[in-house]
């Protein structure tokens, strides 16, 4: 497995502001993924972040709202822009350690955002 | 499109007894992966167990085992000797191998409560 650290673990934000979530992995990984979990819901993939290329966004998610950076093989950030109460969620990053779509898919501890 | 269905929103089990959490899936792919994760109230996603579609043996990891029935497209999680710390949300997920990377599609989850 790997150690996947997310910051912040939780935050309370004001409407209209932006917040950047960091995800740090203790080993080099090709693919990193960002998920959103709205209250009482399951997880939904926001985007896939590959180092050296633009992130690939899922339907319903756009770069202007959720810009992602992937400067190297151990780090990624997700920004939630111009937040509204509907953005209150847990945001989780995950990594595919094997890189070949096997069973080694692990998550960080999550960042719980509350937007007032 | 791939789909995961967890039909048990909530389950109760007596401490030290076994419990089975149901999960069915729908996919047209021949090669796929099935995952189970545990999410305690803290929000982190803890990987429990993985089953590859070509694995002939049911996966086991400690007190966790899968009852994988490929023809019925079901992969039920069995937790033996339940402990109070097993109280959490449990998510079943399928790996979308058609797309590049480890995109997981999650079910709605089952909330397990272990009674002392």
XYZ file of C-alpha atoms in Angstrom:
232
model
C 0.000 0.000 0.000
C 1.001 3.653 0.129
C 0.672 6.549 2.497
C -1.648 9.134 0.958
C -1.963 12.403 2.845
C -4.556 15.048 2.194
C -4.672 18.605 3.449
C -6.787 20.105 4.840
C -8.630 17.285 6.556
C -11.596 19.571 7.039
C -12.467 23.217 6.552
C -15.361 25.603 6.796
C -15.513 28.040 3.913
C -17.500 31.077 2.948
C -19.637 31.198 -0.156
C -17.784 32.608 -3.167
C -14.309 31.688 -1.966
C -11.978 29.023 -3.350
C -10.063 26.302 -1.548
C -7.191 24.149 -2.694
C -6.855 20.584 -1.449
C -3.491 18.894 -1.539
C -2.766 15.202 -1.999
C 0.698 13.818 -1.313
C 1.750 10.209 -1.945
C 4.846 8.583 -0.521
C 5.669 6.850 -3.805
C 5.612 7.779 -7.462
C 2.340 6.994 -9.183
C 1.247 7.519 -12.744
C -2.406 8.178 -12.088
C -4.155 10.124 -9.379
C -7.911 10.532 -9.117
C -10.175 13.017 -7.407
C -13.581 11.980 -6.107
C -16.428 13.876 -4.500
C -18.803 12.462 -1.918
C -21.786 14.663 -1.193
C -23.542 14.192 2.166
C -25.240 10.816 2.396
C -24.171 9.913 -1.117
C -21.715 7.615 -2.778
C -18.449 8.656 -4.410
C -18.319 10.224 -7.859
C -15.174 10.676 -9.899
C -14.377 14.303 -10.675
C -11.270 13.887 -12.797
C -8.156 11.881 -13.520
C -4.834 13.665 -13.072
C -1.814 12.412 -14.985
C 1.564 14.013 -14.582
C 2.576 16.057 -17.602
C -0.846 16.329 -19.179
C -4.143 18.065 -18.631
C -6.567 16.444 -16.259
C -9.434 14.488 -17.759
C -12.809 15.527 -16.352
C -15.916 13.423 -15.999
C -19.285 14.493 -17.271
C -20.713 17.221 -15.096
C -17.366 18.537 -13.898
C -15.430 21.368 -15.557
C -11.934 22.725 -15.233
C -13.067 26.228 -14.344
C -14.860 24.921 -11.274
C -12.363 22.216 -10.288
C -8.892 23.126 -11.593
C -6.336 20.396 -10.952
C -2.572 20.484 -10.883
C -0.195 17.537 -11.130
C 3.328 18.949 -10.984
C 5.082 15.640 -10.288
C 4.489 11.950 -9.699
C 3.824 12.257 -5.966
C 1.613 15.328 -5.667
C -1.650 16.792 -6.925
C -4.008 19.584 -5.973
C -7.718 20.096 -6.521
C -9.205 23.566 -6.222
C -12.884 24.056 -5.565
C -13.620 27.483 -7.024
C -16.308 30.011 -6.222
C -17.825 27.697 -3.661
C -21.498 27.420 -2.872
C -23.230 25.348 -0.163
C -23.803 22.633 -2.791
C -20.037 22.076 -2.824
C -20.129 20.880 0.773
C -18.700 17.384 0.418
C -15.862 15.078 1.227
C -13.203 15.278 -1.461
C -10.928 12.281 -1.769
C -7.869 11.590 -3.833
C -6.939 8.076 -4.824
C -4.001 6.455 -6.526
C -3.564 3.445 -8.734
C -0.372 1.964 -7.357
C -0.019 -0.836 -9.856
C -0.636 1.370 -12.874
C -2.133 -1.584 -14.649
C -5.640 -1.443 -13.283
C -5.213 -4.136 -10.691
C -6.506 -4.168 -7.161
C -4.144 -1.618 -5.700
C -6.392 1.422 -5.596
C -6.088 3.383 -2.365
C -7.574 6.576 -0.998
C -6.395 9.456 1.106
C -8.116 10.366 4.339
C -10.458 12.795 2.622
C -11.035 16.527 2.972
C -14.386 17.428 4.469
C -15.529 20.847 3.255
C -18.478 22.765 4.623
C -19.563 25.855 2.702
C -21.660 28.397 4.550
C -22.341 1.381 -18.926
C -21.202 -0.260 -15.744
C -23.398 -0.196 -12.674
C -23.153 -1.312 -9.061
C -26.188 -2.004 -6.871
C -26.211 -2.360 -3.111
C -29.761 -3.047 -2.005
C -29.222 -2.944 1.762
C -29.150 0.655 3.005
C -28.574 -0.544 6.558
C -27.691 -3.776 8.313
C -27.412 -4.823 11.942
C -25.293 -7.665 13.297
C -24.530 -8.942 16.736
C -20.935 -8.735 17.841
C -18.959 -11.903 17.029
C -21.471 -13.052 14.432
C -20.946 -13.110 10.663
C -22.706 -10.763 8.270
C -23.101 -10.696 4.500
C -23.348 -7.464 2.558
C -24.846 -7.791 -0.908
C -23.531 -6.295 -4.120
C -24.575 -6.917 -7.701
C -23.056 -5.384 -10.786
C -23.751 -4.936 -14.423
C -21.067 -4.754 -17.074
C -20.513 -5.845 -20.631
C -16.767 -6.039 -20.106
C -15.000 -9.388 -19.897
C -12.211 -8.009 -17.728
C -13.047 -5.991 -14.651
C -12.211 -5.643 -10.994
C -14.488 -5.555 -7.969
C -13.606 -3.740 -4.774
C -14.968 -3.312 -1.289
C -14.160 -0.295 0.849
C -15.014 0.606 4.419
C -15.772 4.202 5.333
C -15.946 4.996 9.055
C -17.502 8.210 10.276
C -14.127 9.932 9.905
C -14.625 9.823 6.138
C -11.553 7.967 4.943
C -11.965 5.124 2.470
C -10.249 1.962 3.637
C -9.547 -0.714 1.052
C -10.767 -4.117 2.230
C -10.658 -6.668 -0.562
C -10.403 -7.090 -4.316
C -11.696 -9.668 -6.789
C -10.581 -9.832 -10.390
C -13.067 -11.083 -12.928
C -10.710 -13.877 -13.983
C -9.908 -14.973 -10.449
C -11.303 -18.466 -9.961
C -10.939 -18.463 -6.206
C -13.010 -16.275 -3.923
C -10.839 -13.532 -2.452
C -10.114 -13.595 1.278
C -8.367 -11.054 3.518
C -8.404 -11.902 7.185
C -11.994 -11.673 8.424
C -13.183 -10.478 5.013
C -14.118 -12.819 2.193
C -16.040 -12.512 -1.022
C -18.752 -14.776 -2.324
C -18.085 -14.101 -6.003
C -20.712 -15.517 -8.359
C -19.743 -14.384 -11.807
C -22.715 -15.843 -13.648
C -25.066 -14.031 -11.293
C -22.901 -10.901 -11.349
C -22.747 -10.674 -7.611
C -19.884 -10.197 -5.192
C -21.130 -10.313 -1.627
C -18.840 -9.362 1.241
C -18.774 -11.673 4.240
C -17.404 -10.297 7.500
C -16.777 -13.016 10.049
C -16.642 -12.543 13.811
C -17.962 -8.978 13.690
C -16.350 -6.408 15.936
C -17.694 -3.108 17.218
C -15.078 -1.362 15.088
C -16.680 -2.819 11.979
C -19.551 -0.338 12.316
C -19.210 1.841 9.212
C -20.409 2.406 5.670
C -19.355 -0.263 3.197
C -19.061 0.474 -0.495
C -18.811 -1.954 -3.360
C -17.168 -0.676 -6.531
C -16.315 -1.871 -10.013
C -13.249 -0.831 -11.918
C -13.888 0.566 -15.357
C -11.056 -0.975 -17.315
C -12.205 0.410 -20.609
C -10.983 3.850 -19.724
C -7.410 4.661 -19.006
C -6.742 4.490 -15.335
C -8.523 3.308 -12.263
C -11.978 4.833 -12.486
C -14.114 3.256 -9.814
C -17.897 3.199 -10.048
C -19.440 2.908 -6.595
C -22.662 1.533 -5.235
C -24.776 3.520 -2.803
C -23.308 1.805 0.208
C -24.555 -0.221 3.160
C -24.385 1.119 6.693
C -23.391 -1.666 9.056
C -24.055 -1.399 12.763
C -22.513 -3.946 15.110
C -24.403 -4.432 18.372
C -22.564 -5.356 21.580
